[in-house]
């Protein structure tokens, strides 16, 4: 990507340059090179996209669902053929490694595959003879224009928790990608164009908070699917619902992992390193606190220290690299500041990844894997979403103590346990206050046919992204009660 791209919006089947004259640079976080400029679109440009999506909805909702999914089958084939290209773009603009980017694309494609089952997934219910000669049935109809807003950490996957289901159920969509990683969505929209979706079915408007607020206030947008930080998720949920919209808003996370002394050392260590440091800790399912139970610390702290120190940090495009940079210099400074605050509060440094220098990539935002031990339970490292390659470790005596620590936290995106003890695992699964649970799993990311089930301050709404939840979110139920008396008809 040598020449700088000026990104465009995609509205009603056409690529359109924003007339706002305002742009945001999109740098490569490993090199500092500017890859593209993303427009900060105007309110009028958003309005035009929504109006045209609304117009397109009138026809799209009448296209048989069996035909609507044909565009998804075409898209799936195109995505498969372009995985390497897409992965490269994700790595260039986000910084994660090529394998992580390929994994992200796999997850996006799986959502397209699941949404191809929409003819069955959106079936309604019927009960005959609810009263003599009266039948009642429930059908699912699309909402209209739906808004989709995504965060920076998965430039492709997260919008795909929603887009395939939204359009397969007969809605038209306006997507606002993260302005920090907009190039991947540009490429994805080019593939949606190639898949042949009719004009106005899928639309993309670039921008930041102004466009989000415009979507929240627009009367023709019927629902908002949002993923991002908790503060913004709360804002999106309250403003969107106050405007009468259906809103699903996923927020930030702080994911505790309980480790018992009987857990397999090699597997647990490898999985934990990937969970805490994969995607440089910029995953909403990253293990960010390890709670060592009943002496597990003596076994696992040395193993974690050795493995974290060996992890290869660098430019994610290079195959030997296991961890890339964080998204921006501001985030690097924020994360290093949190580490220092943690130390000031009494935590001890086990592995210090600050001041990382990667030869040849001095302009990159690198922090190497960092582990702090004895982090105070109510301290900054244990309670704040760091969203960087930082693992805090604390210790306690029993599974009960550990579950209590976890459940007192404000987030509920994920909790995991590592053990060979089935009854400890069962207790954890039953009592942990989180919507995604891992048992000997480091990143408990639900497959596309399960809902991405955040709880507490990790989610505001009722229905999550993916699978049947998404189908239900993007449809409204209509109940019909019918009477057709025999005596009214001509007798055939
Ligand atoms: P963010 O909240 O800064 O941005 C998310 C989206 O909101 C972007 O499209 C952005 O342009 C927009 N936005 C930013 N500030 C806004 C404001 N003040 N008003 C209106 N809109 C605004 O999040 P991010 O930094 O891009 O992503 C990282 C966050 O997302 C982390 O907190 C992470 O945990 C969370 N996340 C959560 C999940 C989940 O499933 N719960 C998944 C992925 C990421």
Tab-separated table of N, CA, C and O in Angstrom, residues 215-309:
chain	number	residue	atom	x	y	z
A	215	UNK	N	-26.434	8.999	13.739
A	215	UNK	CA	-27.169	7.736	13.569
A	215	UNK	C	-28.144	7.527	14.730
A	215	UNK	O	-29.280	7.083	14.540
A	216	UNK	N	-27.683	7.863	15.940
A	216	UNK	CA	-28.533	7.671	17.127
A	216	UNK	C	-29.786	8.542	17.070
A	216	UNK	O	-30.820	8.199	17.633
A	217	UNK	N	-29.675	9.684	16.386
A	217	UNK	CA	-30.799	10.625	16.342
A	217	UNK	C	-31.659	10.484	15.078
A	217	UNK	O	-32.734	11.080	15.008
A	218	UNK	N	-31.170	9.764	14.083
A	218	UNK	CA	-31.892	9.753	12.796
A	218	UNK	C	-33.188	8.945	12.898
A	218	UNK	O	-33.158	7.750	13.206
A	219	UNK	N	-34.320	9.566	12.590
A	219	UNK	CA	-35.591	8.848	12.777
A	219	UNK	C	-35.771	7.637	11.867
A	219	UNK	O	-36.548	6.743	12.174
A	220	UNK	N	-35.045	7.609	10.741
A	220	UNK	CA	-35.231	6.475	9.824
A	220	UNK	C	-34.349	5.286	10.184
A	220	UNK	O	-34.466	4.226	9.569
A	221	UNK	N	-33.428	5.454	11.129
A	221	UNK	CA	-32.615	4.304	11.566
A	221	UNK	C	-33.357	3.636	12.719
A	221	UNK	O	-33.649	4.268	13.731
A	222	UNK	N	-33.682	2.372	12.522
A	222	UNK	CA	-34.559	1.690	13.481
A	222	UNK	C	-33.795	0.960	14.577
A	222	UNK	O	-34.362	0.658	15.634
A	223	UNK	N	-32.552	0.608	14.309
A	223	UNK	CA	-31.796	-0.086	15.355
A	223	UNK	C	-30.325	0.265	15.238
A	223	UNK	O	-29.853	0.667	14.170
A	224	UNK	N	-29.634	0.117	16.369
A	224	UNK	CA	-28.197	0.381	16.414
A	224	UNK	C	-27.509	-0.848	16.996
A	224	UNK	O	-27.874	-1.328	18.081
A	225	UNK	N	-26.504	-1.337	16.268
A	225	UNK	CA	-25.650	-2.398	16.790
A	225	UNK	C	-24.282	-1.773	16.987
A	225	UNK	O	-23.633	-1.353	16.019
A	226	UNK	N	-23.852	-1.699	18.235
A	226	UNK	CA	-22.615	-0.983	18.565
A	226	UNK	C	-21.678	-1.913	19.329
A	226	UNK	O	-22.111	-2.671	20.192
A	227	UNK	N	-20.383	-1.800	19.044
A	227	UNK	CA	-19.356	-2.456	19.863
A	227	UNK	C	-18.233	-1.456	20.063
A	227	UNK	O	-17.758	-0.836	19.102
A	228	UNK	N	-17.816	-1.274	21.315
A	228	UNK	CA	-16.724	-0.338	21.617
A	228	UNK	C	-16.490	-0.284	23.111
A	228	UNK	O	-16.785	-1.244	23.837
A	229	UNK	N	-15.993	0.828	23.596
A	229	UNK	CA	-15.672	0.948	25.023
A	229	UNK	C	-16.950	1.151	25.845
A	229	UNK	O	-17.981	1.590	25.317
A	230	UNK	N	-16.871	0.871	27.126
A	230	UNK	CA	-18.064	0.935	27.980
A	230	UNK	C	-18.662	2.335	28.035
A	230	UNK	O	-19.886	2.512	27.955
A	231	UNK	N	-17.798	3.332	28.141
A	231	UNK	CA	-18.309	4.700	28.254
A	231	UNK	C	-19.160	5.060	27.027
A	231	UNK	O	-20.270	5.596	27.144
A	232	UNK	N	-18.634	4.736	25.844
A	232	UNK	CA	-19.368	5.069	24.616
A	232	UNK	C	-20.589	4.155	24.466
A	232	UNK	O	-21.661	4.603	24.038
A	233	UNK	N	-20.441	2.884	24.859
A	233	UNK	CA	-21.579	1.942	24.762
A	233	UNK	C	-22.757	2.441	25.599
A	233	UNK	O	-23.913	2.381	25.164
A	234	UNK	N	-22.459	2.950	26.797
A	234	UNK	CA	-23.528	3.469	27.666
A	234	UNK	C	-24.224	4.654	26.998
A	234	UNK	O	-25.443	4.771	27.009
A	235	UNK	N	-23.412	5.541	26.427
A	235	UNK	CA	-23.950	6.718	25.736
A	235	UNK	C	-24.835	6.279	24.561
A	235	UNK	O	-25.958	6.779	24.391
A	236	UNK	N	-24.326	5.334	23.778
A	236	UNK	CA	-25.069	4.863	22.596
A	236	UNK	C	-26.387	4.234	23.034
A	236	UNK	O	-27.449	4.483	22.446
A	237	UNK	N	-26.320	3.434	24.104
A	237	UNK	CA	-27.539	2.750	24.564
A	237	UNK	C	-28.577	3.764	25.048
A	237	UNK	O	-29.747	3.707	24.669
A	238	UNK	N	-28.125	4.735	25.873
A	238	UNK	CA	-29.126	5.640	26.442
A	238	UNK	C	-29.685	6.585	25.387
A	238	UNK	O	-30.900	6.787	25.312
A	239	UNK	N	-28.827	7.117	24.512
A	239	UNK	CA	-29.354	8.049	23.495
A	239	UNK	C	-30.184	7.312	22.441
A	239	UNK	O	-31.223	7.798	22.002
A	240	UNK	N	-29.721	6.131	22.062
A	240	UNK	CA	-30.463	5.368	21.039
A	240	UNK	C	-31.830	4.938	21.549
A	240	UNK	O	-32.837	5.098	20.860
A	241	UNK	N	-31.876	4.400	22.770
A	241	UNK	CA	-33.176	3.933	23.285
A	241	UNK	C	-34.086	5.128	23.586
A	241	UNK	O	-35.294	5.047	23.389
A	242	UNK	N	-33.496	6.245	24.040
A	242	UNK	CA	-34.336	7.435	24.290
A	242	UNK	C	-35.010	7.880	22.992
A	242	UNK	O	-36.097	8.459	23.010
A	243	UNK	N	-34.359	7.602	21.867
A	243	UNK	CA	-34.947	7.949	20.565
A	243	UNK	C	-35.817	6.825	20.009
A	243	UNK	O	-36.147	6.818	18.817
A	244	UNK	N	-36.122	5.847	20.857
A	244	UNK	CA	-37.057	4.795	20.450
A	244	UNK	C	-36.450	3.691	19.616
A	244	UNK	O	-37.176	2.918	18.989
A	245	UNK	N	-35.117	3.597	19.600
A	245	UNK	CA	-34.502	2.565	18.760
A	245	UNK	C	-34.233	1.302	19.567
A	245	UNK	O	-34.063	1.354	20.784
A	246	UNK	N	-34.137	0.217	18.849
A	246	UNK	CA	-33.653	-1.028	19.418
A	246	UNK	C	-32.132	-0.912	19.455
A	246	UNK	O	-31.531	-0.566	18.434
A	247	UNK	N	-31.501	-1.142	20.595
A	247	UNK	CA	-30.036	-0.965	20.673
A	247	UNK	C	-29.374	-2.185	21.309
A	247	UNK	O	-29.853	-2.711	22.312
A	248	UNK	N	-28.289	-2.603	20.704
A	248	UNK	CA	-27.432	-3.643	21.266
A	248	UNK	C	-26.051	-3.005	21.344
A	248	UNK	O	-25.464	-2.669	20.315
A	249	UNK	N	-25.550	-2.766	22.569
A	249	UNK	CA	-24.287	-2.032	22.711
A	249	UNK	C	-23.316	-2.806	23.591
A	249	UNK	O	-23.517	-2.917	24.804
A	250	UNK	N	-22.294	-3.368	22.962
A	250	UNK	CA	-21.277	-4.130	23.706
A	250	UNK	C	-20.167	-3.184	24.136
A	250	UNK	O	-19.754	-2.315	23.362
A	251	UNK	N	-19.710	-3.322	25.379
A	251	UNK	CA	-18.695	-2.425	25.920
A	251	UNK	C	-17.380	-3.116	26.230
A	251	UNK	O	-17.088	-4.197	25.706
A	252	UNK	N	-16.609	-2.492	27.091
A	252	UNK	CA	-15.267	-2.978	27.417
A	252	UNK	C	-15.275	-4.183	28.339
A	252	UNK	O	-16.331	-4.743	28.649
A	253	UNK	N	-14.097	-4.561	28.790
A	253	UNK	CA	-13.994	-5.810	29.537
A	253	UNK	C	-12.766	-5.838	30.436
A	253	UNK	O	-11.827	-5.050	30.252
A	254	UNK	N	-12.812	-6.728	31.399
A	254	UNK	CA	-11.653	-7.017	32.256
A	254	UNK	C	-11.826	-8.483	32.608
A	254	UNK	O	-12.705	-8.820	33.419
A	255	UNK	N	-11.065	-9.352	31.957
A	255	UNK	CA	-11.400	-10.769	32.033
A	255	UNK	C	-10.490	-11.541	32.984
A	255	UNK	O	-9.301	-11.710	32.710
A	256	UNK	N	-11.045	-12.047	34.090
A	256	UNK	CA	-10.241	-12.813	35.035
A	256	UNK	C	-10.130	-14.280	34.624
A	256	UNK	O	-11.079	-14.845	34.078
A	257	UNK	N	-8.998	-14.859	34.899
A	257	UNK	CA	-8.794	-16.283	34.643
A	257	UNK	C	-8.327	-16.940	35.935
A	257	UNK	O	-7.317	-16.524	36.511
A	258	UNK	N	-9.083	-17.937	36.387
A	258	UNK	CA	-8.734	-18.639	37.621
A	258	UNK	C	-7.808	-19.798	37.282
A	258	UNK	O	-8.089	-20.556	36.334
A	259	UNK	N	-6.737	-19.946	38.047
A	259	UNK	CA	-5.803	-21.039	37.764
A	259	UNK	C	-5.592	-21.860	39.032
A	259	UNK	O	-5.175	-21.330	40.070
A	260	UNK	N	-5.917	-23.152	38.949
A	260	UNK	CA	-5.730	-24.044	40.090
A	260	UNK	C	-4.384	-24.747	39.964
A	260	UNK	O	-3.872	-24.916	38.842
A	261	UNK	N	-3.845	-25.213	41.076
A	261	UNK	CA	-2.512	-25.813	41.003
A	261	UNK	C	-2.477	-27.120	40.213
A	261	UNK	O	-1.400	-27.549	39.795
A	262	UNK	N	-3.656	-27.734	39.991
A	262	UNK	CA	-3.649	-28.999	39.238
A	262	UNK	C	-3.709	-28.779	37.724
A	262	UNK	O	-3.699	-29.734	36.953
A	263	UNK	N	-3.796	-27.533	37.273
A	263	UNK	CA	-3.901	-27.285	35.822
A	263	UNK	C	-2.623	-27.726	35.117
A	263	UNK	O	-1.526	-27.651	35.685
A	264	UNK	N	-2.771	-28.185	33.888
A	264	UNK	CA	-1.606	-28.626	33.112
A	264	UNK	C	-0.709	-27.417	32.814
A	264	UNK	O	-1.156	-26.426	32.227
A	265	UNK	N	0.552	-27.520	33.232
A	265	UNK	CA	1.418	-26.335	33.191
A	265	UNK	C	1.699	-25.886	31.749
A	265	UNK	O	1.547	-24.706	31.407
A	266	UNK	N	2.055	-26.848	30.924
A	266	UNK	CA	2.463	-26.461	29.556
A	266	UNK	C	1.286	-25.859	28.776
A	266	UNK	O	1.390	-24.770	28.204
A	267	UNK	N	0.147	-26.573	28.793
A	267	UNK	CA	-1.005	-26.089	28.011
A	267	UNK	C	-1.503	-24.761	28.572
A	267	UNK	O	-1.784	-23.826	27.816
A	268	UNK	N	-1.643	-24.701	29.893
A	268	UNK	CA	-2.189	-23.484	30.495
A	268	UNK	C	-1.290	-22.293	30.178
A	268	UNK	O	-1.774	-21.202	29.834
A	269	UNK	N	0.018	-22.502	30.288
A	269	UNK	CA	0.938	-21.389	30.031
A	269	UNK	C	0.826	-20.931	28.578
A	269	UNK	O	0.701	-19.725	28.300
A	270	UNK	N	0.824	-21.876	27.653
A	270	UNK	CA	0.755	-21.491	26.232
A	270	UNK	C	-0.558	-20.750	25.948
A	270	UNK	O	-0.563	-19.696	25.291
A	271	UNK	N	-1.656	-21.277	26.476
A	271	UNK	CA	-2.963	-20.662	26.191
A	271	UNK	C	-3.046	-19.286	26.846
A	271	UNK	O	-3.557	-18.330	26.253
A	272	UNK	N	-2.532	-19.191	28.068
A	272	UNK	CA	-2.599	-17.901	28.771
A	272	UNK	C	-1.761	-16.831	28.073
A	272	UNK	O	-2.148	-15.658	28.018
A	273	UNK	N	-0.619	-17.227	27.561
A	273	UNK	CA	0.219	-16.238	26.863
A	273	UNK	C	-0.507	-15.731	25.622
A	273	UNK	O	-0.488	-14.546	25.309
A	274	UNK	N	-1.180	-16.664	24.932
A	274	UNK	CA	-1.895	-16.230	23.737
A	274	UNK	C	-3.084	-15.335	24.105
A	274	UNK	O	-3.364	-14.341	23.439
A	275	UNK	N	-3.746	-15.691	25.215
A	275	UNK	CA	-4.922	-14.902	25.589
A	275	UNK	C	-4.528	-13.501	26.070
A	275	UNK	O	-5.150	-12.507	25.692
A	276	UNK	N	-3.488	-13.428	26.904
A	276	UNK	CA	-3.105	-12.124	27.477
A	276	UNK	C	-2.401	-11.241	26.445
A	276	UNK	O	-2.574	-10.019	26.443
A	277	UNK	N	-1.593	-11.866	25.571
A	277	UNK	CA	-0.727	-11.057	24.695
A	277	UNK	C	-1.107	-11.139	23.207
A	277	UNK	O	-0.586	-10.374	22.400
A	278	UNK	N	-2.003	-12.076	22.851
A	278	UNK	CA	-2.473	-12.127	21.466
A	278	UNK	C	-3.120	-10.798	21.112
A	278	UNK	O	-3.746	-10.156	21.969
A	279	UNK	N	-2.956	-10.361	19.872
A	279	UNK	CA	-3.458	-9.053	19.415
A	279	UNK	C	-2.989	-7.952	20.361
A	279	UNK	O	-3.701	-6.957	20.591
A	280	UNK	N	-1.821	-8.138	20.955
A	280	UNK	CA	-1.229	-7.166	21.904
A	280	UNK	C	-2.179	-6.837	23.053
A	280	UNK	O	-2.184	-5.710	23.547
A	281	UNK	N	-2.992	-7.810	23.449
A	281	UNK	CA	-3.922	-7.580	24.565
A	281	UNK	C	-5.110	-6.723	24.173
A	281	UNK	O	-5.938	-6.390	25.018
A	282	UNK	N	-5.229	-6.392	22.884
A	282	UNK	CA	-6.330	-5.527	22.434
A	282	UNK	C	-7.514	-6.380	21.971
A	282	UNK	O	-7.986	-6.252	20.845
A	283	UNK	N	-7.916	-7.301	22.814
A	283	UNK	CA	-9.090	-8.125	22.526
A	283	UNK	C	-10.039	-7.973	23.701
A	283	UNK	O	-9.602	-7.996	24.849
A	284	UNK	N	-11.334	-7.904	23.417
A	284	UNK	CA	-12.280	-7.770	24.529
A	284	UNK	C	-12.391	-9.063	25.302
A	284	UNK	O	-13.025	-9.109	26.342
A	285	UNK	N	-11.768	-10.147	24.797
A	285	UNK	CA	-11.748	-11.409	25.539
A	285	UNK	C	-10.328	-11.746	25.999
A	285	UNK	O	-10.035	-12.906	26.313
A	286	UNK	N	-9.453	-10.771	26.063
A	286	UNK	CA	-8.084	-11.031	26.527
A	286	UNK	C	-8.106	-11.364	28.016
A	286	UNK	O	-8.812	-10.729	28.793
A	287	UNK	N	-7.319	-12.361	28.407
A	287	UNK	CA	-7.134	-12.640	29.840
A	287	UNK	C	-6.311	-11.489	30.399
A	287	UNK	O	-5.181	-11.269	29.970
A	288	UNK	N	-6.879	-10.722	31.312
A	288	UNK	CA	-6.101	-9.587	31.793
A	288	UNK	C	-5.735	-9.705	33.263
A	288	UNK	O	-4.833	-9.027	33.731
A	289	UNK	N	-6.434	-10.587	34.004
A	289	UNK	CA	-6.059	-10.847	35.401
A	289	UNK	C	-6.003	-12.354	35.611
A	289	UNK	O	-6.981	-13.047	35.305
A	290	UNK	N	-4.877	-12.842	36.122
A	290	UNK	CA	-4.797	-14.263	36.490
A	290	UNK	C	-4.948	-14.358	37.997
A	290	UNK	O	-4.217	-13.692	38.737
A	291	UNK	N	-5.929	-15.142	38.435
A	291	UNK	CA	-6.126	-15.328	39.884
A	291	UNK	C	-5.612	-16.724	40.230
A	291	UNK	O	-6.200	-17.744	39.838
A	292	UNK	N	-4.485	-16.754	40.909
A	292	UNK	CA	-3.839	-18.029	41.250
A	292	UNK	C	-4.445	-18.551	42.550
A	292	UNK	O	-4.486	-17.834	43.554
A	293	UNK	N	-4.855	-19.810	42.525
A	293	UNK	CA	-5.573	-20.366	43.679
A	293	UNK	C	-4.731	-21.459	44.353
A	293	UNK	O	-4.150	-22.324	43.666
A	294	UNK	N	-4.677	-21.409	45.682
A	294	UNK	CA	-4.109	-22.509	46.480
A	294	UNK	C	-2.695	-22.900	46.109
A	294	UNK	O	-2.391	-24.097	45.987
A	295	UNK	N	-1.838	-21.938	45.909
A	295	UNK	CA	-0.426	-22.224	45.632
A	295	UNK	C	-0.081	-22.364	44.156
A	295	UNK	O	1.064	-22.678	43.794
A	296	UNK	N	-1.061	-22.128	43.280
A	296	UNK	CA	-0.777	-22.205	41.830
A	296	UNK	C	0.289	-21.181	41.435
A	296	UNK	O	1.037	-21.378	40.467
A	297	UNK	N	0.371	-20.086	42.192
A	297	UNK	CA	1.354	-19.032	41.839
A	297	UNK	C	2.790	-19.560	41.795
A	297	UNK	O	3.566	-19.187	40.920
A	298	UNK	N	3.108	-20.480	42.702
A	298	UNK	CA	4.493	-20.977	42.754
A	298	UNK	C	4.840	-21.743	41.480
A	298	UNK	O	5.972	-21.755	41.021
A	299	UNK	N	3.843	-22.390	40.907
A	299	UNK	CA	4.089	-23.173	39.686
A	299	UNK	C	4.043	-22.274	38.455
A	299	UNK	O	4.904	-22.344	37.574
A	300	UNK	N	3.018	-21.405	38.408
A	300	UNK	CA	2.745	-20.718	37.134
A	300	UNK	C	3.492	-19.404	36.946
A	300	UNK	O	3.761	-19.012	35.806
A	301	UNK	N	3.823	-18.726	38.041
A	301	UNK	CA	4.497	-17.426	37.844
A	301	UNK	C	5.841	-17.616	37.113
A	301	UNK	O	6.097	-16.923	36.115
A	302	UNK	N	6.681	-18.585	37.537
A	302	UNK	CA	7.938	-18.750	36.776
A	302	UNK	C	7.687	-19.159	35.319
A	302	UNK	O	8.364	-18.687	34.398
A	303	UNK	N	6.669	-20.025	35.113
A	303	UNK	CA	6.389	-20.479	33.729
A	303	UNK	C	5.912	-19.311	32.871
A	303	UNK	O	6.334	-19.155	31.707
A	304	UNK	N	5.056	-18.466	33.418
A	304	UNK	CA	4.544	-17.315	32.656
A	304	UNK	C	5.695	-16.343	32.350
A	304	UNK	O	5.775	-15.802	31.245
A	305	UNK	N	6.561	-16.126	33.353
A	305	UNK	CA	7.661	-15.169	33.151
A	305	UNK	C	8.545	-15.623	32.002
A	305	UNK	O	8.914	-14.826	31.114
A	306	UNK	N	8.849	-16.909	31.987
A	306	UNK	CA	9.741	-17.430	30.934
A	306	UNK	C	9.068	-17.296	29.559
A	306	UNK	O	9.678	-16.811	28.594
A	307	UNK	N	7.801	-17.699	29.494
A	307	UNK	CA	7.114	-17.683	28.195
A	307	UNK	C	6.899	-16.252	27.690
A	307	UNK	O	7.061	-15.975	26.491
A	308	UNK	N	6.554	-15.333	28.591
A	308	UNK	CA	6.297	-13.945	28.162
A	308	UNK	C	7.577	-13.312	27.642
A	308	UNK	O	7.568	-12.566	26.647
A	309	UNK	N	8.688	-13.621	28.290
A	309	UNK	CA	9.967	-13.030	27.884
A	309	UNK	C	10.376	-13.512	26.491
A	309	UNK	O	11.001	-12.777	25.725
